[in-house]
Coordinates of C-alpha atoms and ligand atoms in Angstrom, one line a residue:
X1 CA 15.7 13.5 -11.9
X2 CA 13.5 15.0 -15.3
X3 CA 10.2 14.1 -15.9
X4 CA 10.1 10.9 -18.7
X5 CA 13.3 9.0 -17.4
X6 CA 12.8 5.9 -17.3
X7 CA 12.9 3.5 -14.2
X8 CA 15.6 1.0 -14.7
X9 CA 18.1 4.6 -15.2
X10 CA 15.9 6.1 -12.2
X11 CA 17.1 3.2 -10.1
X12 CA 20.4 2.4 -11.2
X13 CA 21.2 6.1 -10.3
X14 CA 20.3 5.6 -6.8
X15 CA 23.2 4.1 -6.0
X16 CA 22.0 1.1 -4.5
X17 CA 22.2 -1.7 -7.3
X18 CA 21.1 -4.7 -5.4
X19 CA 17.8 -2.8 -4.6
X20 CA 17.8 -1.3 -8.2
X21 CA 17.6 -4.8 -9.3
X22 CA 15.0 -6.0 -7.1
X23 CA 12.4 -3.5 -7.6
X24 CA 13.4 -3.6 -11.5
X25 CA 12.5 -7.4 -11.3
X26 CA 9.3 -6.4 -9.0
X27 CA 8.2 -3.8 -11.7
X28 CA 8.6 -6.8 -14.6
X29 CA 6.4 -8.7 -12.6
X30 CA 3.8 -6.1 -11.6
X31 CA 3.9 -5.0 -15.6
X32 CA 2.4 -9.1 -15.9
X33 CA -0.4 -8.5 -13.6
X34 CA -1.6 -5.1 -15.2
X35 CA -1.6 -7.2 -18.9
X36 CA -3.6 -9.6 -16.9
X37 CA -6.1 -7.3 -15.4
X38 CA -6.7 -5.8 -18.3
X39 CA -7.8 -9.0 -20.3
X40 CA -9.0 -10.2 -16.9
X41 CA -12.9 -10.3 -18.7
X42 CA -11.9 -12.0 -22.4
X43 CA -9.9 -15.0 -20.4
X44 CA -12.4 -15.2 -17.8
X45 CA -9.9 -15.2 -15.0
X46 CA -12.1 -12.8 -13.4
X47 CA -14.1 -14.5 -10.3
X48 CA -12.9 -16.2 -7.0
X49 CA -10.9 -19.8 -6.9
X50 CA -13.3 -21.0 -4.6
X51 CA -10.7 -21.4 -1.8
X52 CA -9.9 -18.6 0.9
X53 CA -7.0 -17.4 1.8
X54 CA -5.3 -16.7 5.8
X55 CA -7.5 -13.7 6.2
X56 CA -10.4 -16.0 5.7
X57 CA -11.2 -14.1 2.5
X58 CA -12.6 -15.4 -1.0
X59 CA -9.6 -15.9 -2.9
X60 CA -9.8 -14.7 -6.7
X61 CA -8.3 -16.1 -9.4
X62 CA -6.4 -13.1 -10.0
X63 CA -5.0 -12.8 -6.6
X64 CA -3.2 -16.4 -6.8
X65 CA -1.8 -15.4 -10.4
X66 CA -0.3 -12.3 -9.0
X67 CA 1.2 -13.8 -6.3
X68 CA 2.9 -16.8 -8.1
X69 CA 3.7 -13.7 -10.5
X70 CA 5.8 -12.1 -8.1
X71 CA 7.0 -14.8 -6.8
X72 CA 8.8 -15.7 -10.1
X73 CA 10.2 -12.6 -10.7
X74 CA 11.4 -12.3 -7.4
X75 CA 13.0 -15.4 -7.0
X76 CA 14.7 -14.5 -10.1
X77 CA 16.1 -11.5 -9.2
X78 CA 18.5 -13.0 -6.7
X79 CA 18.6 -10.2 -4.3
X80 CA 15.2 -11.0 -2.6
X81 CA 15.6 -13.7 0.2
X82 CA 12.3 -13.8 1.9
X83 CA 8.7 -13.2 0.7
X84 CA 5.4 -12.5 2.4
X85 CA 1.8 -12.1 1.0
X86 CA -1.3 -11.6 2.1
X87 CA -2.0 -14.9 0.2
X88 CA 0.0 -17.1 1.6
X89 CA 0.1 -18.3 5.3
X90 CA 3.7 -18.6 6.0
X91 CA 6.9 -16.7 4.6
X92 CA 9.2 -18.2 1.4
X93 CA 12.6 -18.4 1.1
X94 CA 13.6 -17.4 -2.6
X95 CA 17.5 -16.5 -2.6
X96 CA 19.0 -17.7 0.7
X97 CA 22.0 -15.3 0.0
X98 CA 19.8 -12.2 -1.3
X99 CA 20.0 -9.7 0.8
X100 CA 16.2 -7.8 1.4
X101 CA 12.7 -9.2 2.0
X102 CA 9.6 -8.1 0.5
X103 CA 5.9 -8.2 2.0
X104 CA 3.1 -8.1 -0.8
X105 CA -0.3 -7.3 -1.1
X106 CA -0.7 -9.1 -4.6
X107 CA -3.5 -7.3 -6.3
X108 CA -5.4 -5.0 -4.0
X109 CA -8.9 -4.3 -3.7
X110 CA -9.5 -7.4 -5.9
X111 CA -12.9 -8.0 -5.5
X112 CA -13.2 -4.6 -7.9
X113 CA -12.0 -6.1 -11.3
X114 CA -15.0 -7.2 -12.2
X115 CA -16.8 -3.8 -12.1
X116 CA -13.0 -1.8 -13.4
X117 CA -12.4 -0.2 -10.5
X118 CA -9.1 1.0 -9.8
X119 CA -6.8 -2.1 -7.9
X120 CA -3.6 -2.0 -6.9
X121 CA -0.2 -4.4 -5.6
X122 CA 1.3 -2.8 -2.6
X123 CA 5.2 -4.0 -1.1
X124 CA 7.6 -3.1 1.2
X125 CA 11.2 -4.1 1.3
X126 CA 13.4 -4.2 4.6
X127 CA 16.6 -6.0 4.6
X128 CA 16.8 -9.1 6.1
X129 CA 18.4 -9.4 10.0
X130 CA 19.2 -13.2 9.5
X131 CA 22.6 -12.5 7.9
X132 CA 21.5 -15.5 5.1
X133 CA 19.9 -18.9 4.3
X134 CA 16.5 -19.6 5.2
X135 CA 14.9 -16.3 6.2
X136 CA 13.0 -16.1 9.2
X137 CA 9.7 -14.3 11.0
X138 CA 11.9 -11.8 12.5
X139 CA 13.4 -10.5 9.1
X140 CA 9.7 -9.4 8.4
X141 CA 8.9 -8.3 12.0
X142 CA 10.2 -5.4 12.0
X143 CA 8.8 -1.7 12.6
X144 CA 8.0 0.4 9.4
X145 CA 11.1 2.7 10.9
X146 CA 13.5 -0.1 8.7
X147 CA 11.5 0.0 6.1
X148 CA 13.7 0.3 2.9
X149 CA 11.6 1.0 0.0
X150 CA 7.8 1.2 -0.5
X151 CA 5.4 1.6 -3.1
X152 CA 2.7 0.7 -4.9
X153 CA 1.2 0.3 -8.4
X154 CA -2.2 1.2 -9.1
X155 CA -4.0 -0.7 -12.0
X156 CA -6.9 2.4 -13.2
X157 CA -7.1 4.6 -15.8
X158 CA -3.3 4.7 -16.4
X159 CA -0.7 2.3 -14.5
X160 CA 1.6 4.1 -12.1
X161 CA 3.9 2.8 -9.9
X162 CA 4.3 5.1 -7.0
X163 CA 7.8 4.2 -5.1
X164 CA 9.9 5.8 -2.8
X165 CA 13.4 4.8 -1.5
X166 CA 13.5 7.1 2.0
X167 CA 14.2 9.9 -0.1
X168 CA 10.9 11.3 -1.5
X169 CA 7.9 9.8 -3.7
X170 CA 8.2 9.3 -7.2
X171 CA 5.4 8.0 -9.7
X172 CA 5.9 6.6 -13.2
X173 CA 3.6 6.2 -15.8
X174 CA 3.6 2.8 -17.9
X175 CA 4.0 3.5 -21.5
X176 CA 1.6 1.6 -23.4
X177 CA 3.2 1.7 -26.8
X178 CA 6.3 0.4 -24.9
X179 CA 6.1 -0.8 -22.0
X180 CA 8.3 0.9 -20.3
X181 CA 7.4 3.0 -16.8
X182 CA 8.9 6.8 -17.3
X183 CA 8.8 9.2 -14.9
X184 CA 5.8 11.4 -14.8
X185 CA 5.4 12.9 -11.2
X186 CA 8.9 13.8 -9.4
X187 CA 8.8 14.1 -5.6
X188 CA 5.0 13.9 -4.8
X189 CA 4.4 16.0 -1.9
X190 CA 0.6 15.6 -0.4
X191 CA -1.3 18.5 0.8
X192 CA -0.8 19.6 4.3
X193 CA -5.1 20.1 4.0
X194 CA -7.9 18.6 1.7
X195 CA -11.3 18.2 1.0
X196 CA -11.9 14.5 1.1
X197 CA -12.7 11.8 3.9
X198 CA -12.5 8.6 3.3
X199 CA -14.1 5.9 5.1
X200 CA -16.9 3.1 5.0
X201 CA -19.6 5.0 6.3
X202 CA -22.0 1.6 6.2
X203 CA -19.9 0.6 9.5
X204 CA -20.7 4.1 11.1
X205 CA -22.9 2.3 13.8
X206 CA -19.9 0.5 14.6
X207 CA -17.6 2.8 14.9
X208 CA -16.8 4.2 19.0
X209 CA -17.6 7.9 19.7
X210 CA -15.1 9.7 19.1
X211 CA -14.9 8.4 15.6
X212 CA -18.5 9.8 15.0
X213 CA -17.8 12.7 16.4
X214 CA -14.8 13.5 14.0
X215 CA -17.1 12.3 11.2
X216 CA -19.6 14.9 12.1
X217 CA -16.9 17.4 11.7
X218 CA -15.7 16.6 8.4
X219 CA -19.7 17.1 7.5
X220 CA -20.4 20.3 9.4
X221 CA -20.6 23.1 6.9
X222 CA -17.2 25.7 7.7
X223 CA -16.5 27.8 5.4
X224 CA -13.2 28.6 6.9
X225 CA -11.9 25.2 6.8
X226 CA -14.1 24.8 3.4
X227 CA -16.2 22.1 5.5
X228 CA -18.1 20.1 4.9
X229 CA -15.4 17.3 3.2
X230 CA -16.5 15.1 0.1
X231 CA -16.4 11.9 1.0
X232 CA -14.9 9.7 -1.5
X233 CA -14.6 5.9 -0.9
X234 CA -14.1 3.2 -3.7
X235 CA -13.4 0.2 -1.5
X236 CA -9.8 -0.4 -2.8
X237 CA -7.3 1.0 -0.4
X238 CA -4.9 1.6 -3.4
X239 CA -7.3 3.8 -5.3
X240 CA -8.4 6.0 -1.9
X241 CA -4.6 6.5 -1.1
X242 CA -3.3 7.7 -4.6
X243 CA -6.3 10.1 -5.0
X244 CA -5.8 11.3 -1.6
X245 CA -2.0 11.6 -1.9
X246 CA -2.3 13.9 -4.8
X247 CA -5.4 15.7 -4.2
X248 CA -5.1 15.7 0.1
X249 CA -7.3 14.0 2.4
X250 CA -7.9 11.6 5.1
X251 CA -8.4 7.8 4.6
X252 CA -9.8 6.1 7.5
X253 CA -10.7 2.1 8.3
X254 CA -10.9 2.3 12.4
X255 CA -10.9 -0.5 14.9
X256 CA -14.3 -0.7 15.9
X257 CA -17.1 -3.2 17.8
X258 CA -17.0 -5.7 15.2
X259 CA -13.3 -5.6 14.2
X260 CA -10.9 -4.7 17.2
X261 CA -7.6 -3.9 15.8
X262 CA -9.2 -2.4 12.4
X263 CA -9.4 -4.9 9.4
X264 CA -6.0 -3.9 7.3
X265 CA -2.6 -5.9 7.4
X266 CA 0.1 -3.9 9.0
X267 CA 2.7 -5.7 7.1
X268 CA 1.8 -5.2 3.5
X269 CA -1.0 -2.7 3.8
X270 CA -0.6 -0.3 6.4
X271 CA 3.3 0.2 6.7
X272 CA 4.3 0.5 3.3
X273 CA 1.4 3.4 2.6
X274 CA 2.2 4.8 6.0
X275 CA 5.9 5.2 5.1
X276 CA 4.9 6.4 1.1
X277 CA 2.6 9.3 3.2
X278 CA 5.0 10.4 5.4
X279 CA 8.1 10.2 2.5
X280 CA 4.9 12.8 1.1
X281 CA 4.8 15.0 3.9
X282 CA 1.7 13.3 5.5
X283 CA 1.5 10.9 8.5
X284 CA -0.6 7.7 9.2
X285 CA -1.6 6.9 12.7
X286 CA -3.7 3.6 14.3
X287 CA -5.3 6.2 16.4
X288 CA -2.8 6.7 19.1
X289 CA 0.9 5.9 17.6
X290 CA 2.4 6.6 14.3
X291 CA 2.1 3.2 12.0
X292 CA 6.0 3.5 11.7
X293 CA 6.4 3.1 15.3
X294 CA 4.5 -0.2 15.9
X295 CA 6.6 -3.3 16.8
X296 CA 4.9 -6.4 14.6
X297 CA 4.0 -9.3 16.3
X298 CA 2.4 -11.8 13.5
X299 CA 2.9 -11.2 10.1
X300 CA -1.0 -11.2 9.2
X301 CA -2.0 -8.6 11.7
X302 CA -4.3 -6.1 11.3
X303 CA -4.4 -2.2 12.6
X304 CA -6.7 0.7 12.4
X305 CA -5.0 3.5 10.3
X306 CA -5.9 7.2 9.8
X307 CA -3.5 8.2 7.3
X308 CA -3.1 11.3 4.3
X309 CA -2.8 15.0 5.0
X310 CA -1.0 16.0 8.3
X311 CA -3.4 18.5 9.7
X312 CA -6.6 16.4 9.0
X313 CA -4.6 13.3 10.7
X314 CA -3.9 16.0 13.7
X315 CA -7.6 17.0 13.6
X316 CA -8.8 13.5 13.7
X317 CA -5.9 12.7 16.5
X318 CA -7.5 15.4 18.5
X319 CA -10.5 13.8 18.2
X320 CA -9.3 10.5 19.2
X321 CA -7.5 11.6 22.6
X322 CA -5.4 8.7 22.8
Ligands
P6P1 P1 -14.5 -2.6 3.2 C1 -10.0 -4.5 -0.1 O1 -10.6 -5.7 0.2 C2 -9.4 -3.9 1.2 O2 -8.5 -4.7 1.7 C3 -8.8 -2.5 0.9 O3 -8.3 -2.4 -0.4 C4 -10.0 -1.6 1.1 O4 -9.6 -0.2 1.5 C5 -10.8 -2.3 2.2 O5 -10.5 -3.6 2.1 C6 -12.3 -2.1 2.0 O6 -12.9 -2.7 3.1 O7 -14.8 -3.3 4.6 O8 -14.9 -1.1 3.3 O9 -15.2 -3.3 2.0

């Protein structure tokens, strides 16, 4: 597919129309959140509701908007039966006869948009197992091996919606004249190696041994293995991914003393980047197993993920010695 088609053709071509029109309907949608962002400051919808959500977190205005957002457009595409967001506790029916689910991280990394840092919605899309009418916990429950489609768009410098349907990752650009997302980076491929390490270092004297030890690695000047890594962290798990997808890298957020299985959602966070890194050519572990492999067992859980470039995954892995 050439560079500058644009994603309505993109999808159509696939072959798959009911999908086609589901992520069409989820790119509408996600096209509303990035107009929202960016007046975010002159409405004043920046800020938190003053409620919190499942996770226990400070909602933010912005986060509720994008989720009632997708909802909408969702709903209205007919081919979604089943929603799940980090935002709400429970799953949704939309379209009792649609055929696929989709589980949401609205807006990413939210408590960044007031300092315009790059945020992000993520989604994956299985298709339900409950043949049709009201969907049910098992329709979402199930491992990142089903997964669909996956992607993500990241709300920065440019919008991009990065989106792969189990056959390579493609990025479009949104046109800002327009409006329109074209194609701008065909079949994404991560490097095999980088330079860059990702993690919240402020938790290092939480994190177990083995983790410092693979830390003091990445720092330990190599000129062979061009050692010591940068470290580059922005606290928005959208941002760190599509730097280190294009650039190569390892992102890590581990389990550690003060949170045991790691503190991002399987569901909406973890799986769909695992199975966007590994469409790339990388691979995302929790430390021991591939993220693709993991049977969920509550929609809100949490793992620990090392994911990006495959040898610096191996590297930490051996580290690890699960
Ligand atoms: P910490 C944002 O809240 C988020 O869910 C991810 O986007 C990000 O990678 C992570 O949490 C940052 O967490 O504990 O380093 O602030």
């Amino acid at each position: 597919m050439k560079k500058g088609t644009k994603l309505p053709e993109f999808l159509t071509n696939s072959g798959n129309l009911e999908l086609a029109k589901l992520l069409i309907s989820l790119a509408e949608g996600c096209k509303q959140i990035g107009r929202f962002v960016n007046n975010a400051a002159i409405t004043g919808i920046t800020g938190s509701t003053g409620t919190t959500n499942v996770q226990g977190e400070a909602v933010q205005k912005l986060d509720e908007l994008s989720n009632n957002i997708l909802m909408d457009y969702l709903r209205a595409s007919e081919t979604c039966a089943g929603y799940l967001s980090e935002e709400t506790e429970g799953i949704f029916t939309l379209n009792p006869q649609g055929k696929y689910t989709v589980a949401v991280d609205p807006l990413d990394g939210s408590s960044n948009i007031d300092v315009v840092a790059p945020i992000g919605t993520i989604f994956s899309i299985n298709e339900r197992i409950s043949g049709h009418g009201e969907v049910n916990e098992k329709d979402f429950l199930q491992t990142g091996r089903a997964t669909k489609a996956a992607g993500y768009v990241v709300y920065g410098s440019s919008t991009i919606l990065v989106l792969t349907l189990g056959q390579g990752v493609f990025g479009f650009t949104l046109g800002t004249d327009d409006l329109e997302f074209y194609l701008s980076h065909p079949d994404i491929k991560t490097p095999a190696h980088g330079k860059i390490y990702s993690i919240n270092q402020g938790n290092g004297v939480k994190f177990d041994e083995p983790v410092k030890n693979f830390l003091t690695y990445c720092t330990t000047i190599d000129n062979e293995t061009s050692r010591p890594y940068s470290l580059r962290y922005i606290g928005s798990m959208v941002g760190d991914l599509h730097r280190n997808l294009l650039k190569g890298g390892i992102f890590i957020y581990p389990a550690n003393k003060g949170t045991t299985k790691g503190k991002l959602r399987l569901l909406y966070e973890c799986i769909p980047m695992s199975f966007i890194i590994e469409q790339a050519g990388g691979q995302a572990t929790d430390g021991c197993q591939h993220i693709l492999d993991i049977k969920p067992e509550e929609l809100h859980e949490r793992s620990a993920i090392y994911i990006g470039s495959r040898d610096m995954v191996n590297k930490a892995m051996e580290f690890l010695k699960c």
